[in-house]
Amino acid sequence: MAAGSAASAASRVFLAFLGAVAVITVLLAVLLSIQAQNTQRAEAEAVTLAVARTIAEMPEVAAAVQSGSAASATARLQPIAVRIMDDTPIDFVTIMTTEGIRLTHRDPAEIGRPYLGTIGPALEGRTLTEEAVGTLGPSLRSVVPVVSDGEVVAMVSAGITLGSVGSGVVRQLPFVVAIAVALAAVGLAAAWLAGRFTRRIAGDLPASAVRDAVSSYESVRTLGEALRAQTHEHGNRMHTAVALLELGRTDEAIGILTETSRQSQELVDQVAARRQGDPTVGALLLGKAAQARERGVEWTAEIDPAAPRSALTPVDAVSVVGNLIDNALDAAAAGPAPRGVRVVFAPAPGGALEISVSDSGTGVPPELRERIFAHGFSTKPAGAEGRGVGLALVRSIVEASGGGVDLAENPTTFQVILPGRRQ
């Protein structure tokens, strides 16, 4: 791509993929970090509960608490608590009386002081796991009753500080980073392949040139459909008129031919009245009128003689108007009777052109009002009638020219404002 030229379509595809990969990678890294934190927390809760239950079920604990004074109980239980704290990831083991007085603690100076935390459920014979602030700071701890002969004689609290939980998350960060880097690498490769594939198709053409190519195709397509319908309609009427003439029913044959001429002439007169009108768009309207009659849709076209010619090229103008009419015809034909499409060309403030295309269809659901303009989105099935290109192309062309597209309801109306062509 030459310096200073517009970004090619391939470059834009590459950058779009790269941006999507970056966003997805960051989101995944955040989600994995949150998942790691939740996992560490769940494991900490499970470990504290398991250790507290194991200690509470040790016969020597109940025996020590019931054997004599608090001092003798501490002498027998503190070594057990220290050994467990040394051999497990538990940060503290506190065995306490039913009054909540500590018999063991990581800091011997805290022995004999009240336990800081909830003990009510344990006194009732139930277990409890909570987050609370104690002498070692915030922690996750489980409190389990020590039961002897059906009575609660003491309680055991085993806990892990939140700092220890956080260190466990830190240990998993290399895994998270590795996953994020791997995803970024795969995404970068995909972006490069997408850019290379686009370059093979579009070369170094700027994105605007690719859009112009699509617009040209859409213009040819919609004009072709209009001319086919017009040719088919005239052919049918001519065959009918000839048959009537052969049967000697001259007046009916003349009536059919006259009606055909009158309907076309009315639209021709409106088009011709616009001194600044686009003849290509006029030809399109004539063909679309025939296409509407072919599909059983009532056609109404109102063209204000004062409506200016838009700043669009004939190809883009046909693409915009043709796609809007195609969309309206599809909606009207699929909707309930009476079926109709109305096209209006009128002047807008500031020398602009307003094009309104309304249909009698069932309308656009609120949740789809923005999605219908997205590339590749279509409410129609895939295939010739389900291109997913039309409205996206319309918005792209209109906004590139400095205009705008709006959608109204009751009836469904696409309103386009285009800058007028400077003389």
CSV table of N, CA and C in Angstrom, one decimal, residues 27 45 76 86 119 125 184 208 225 236 244 289 309 340 347 385:
chain,number,residue,atom,x,y,z
A,27,LEU,N,-10.4,-10.0,28.1
A,27,LEU,CA,-11.5,-10.5,28.8
A,27,LEU,C,-11.3,-11.9,29.3
A,45,GLU,N,-12.1,-22.9,51.7
A,45,GLU,CA,-13.3,-23.2,52.6
A,45,GLU,C,-13.4,-24.7,52.8
A,76,ARG,N,-2.1,-29.7,76.7
A,76,ARG,CA,-2.3,-30.9,76.0
A,76,ARG,C,-2.6,-30.6,74.5
A,86,ASP,N,1.7,-26.6,61.2
A,86,ASP,CA,2.9,-26.8,60.5
A,86,ASP,C,2.8,-27.8,59.3
A,119,ILE,N,-19.8,-17.9,66.9
A,119,ILE,CA,-19.8,-19.2,67.5
A,119,ILE,C,-21.2,-19.8,67.7
A,125,GLY,N,-24.6,-27.0,67.7
A,125,GLY,CA,-24.2,-28.3,67.1
A,125,GLY,C,-24.1,-28.3,65.6
A,184,ALA,N,-3.7,-15.1,22.2
A,184,ALA,CA,-3.3,-14.0,21.4
A,184,ALA,C,-2.5,-14.5,20.1
A,208,SER,N,-13.0,1.6,0.5
A,208,SER,CA,-14.1,2.3,-0.3
A,208,SER,C,-14.2,1.7,-1.7
A,225,GLU,N,-33.4,-7.1,-11.9
A,225,GLU,CA,-34.7,-7.6,-11.4
A,225,GLU,C,-35.8,-6.8,-11.9
A,236,ASN,N,-46.6,-10.5,-20.9
A,236,ASN,CA,-47.8,-11.1,-20.6
A,236,ASN,C,-49.0,-10.3,-21.1
A,244,LEU,N,-56.8,-11.8,-27.4
A,244,LEU,CA,-58.1,-11.1,-27.5
A,244,LEU,C,-58.4,-10.6,-28.9
A,289,ALA,N,-41.9,-0.6,-10.4
A,289,ALA,CA,-43.4,-0.6,-10.4
A,289,ALA,C,-43.9,-1.8,-11.1
A,309,ARG,N,-31.4,16.5,-7.3
A,309,ARG,CA,-30.6,15.2,-7.5
A,309,ARG,C,-29.6,15.1,-6.4
A,340,GLY,N,-48.9,-3.0,0.1
A,340,GLY,CA,-48.5,-1.8,-0.7
A,340,GLY,C,-47.2,-1.3,-0.3
A,347,PRO,N,-37.9,17.5,-1.6
A,347,PRO,CA,-36.8,18.3,-1.2
A,347,PRO,C,-36.7,18.3,0.4
A,385,GLU,N,-32.7,-14.3,-1.9
A,385,GLU,CA,-33.5,-13.3,-1.2
A,385,GLU,C,-33.0,-13.0,0.1
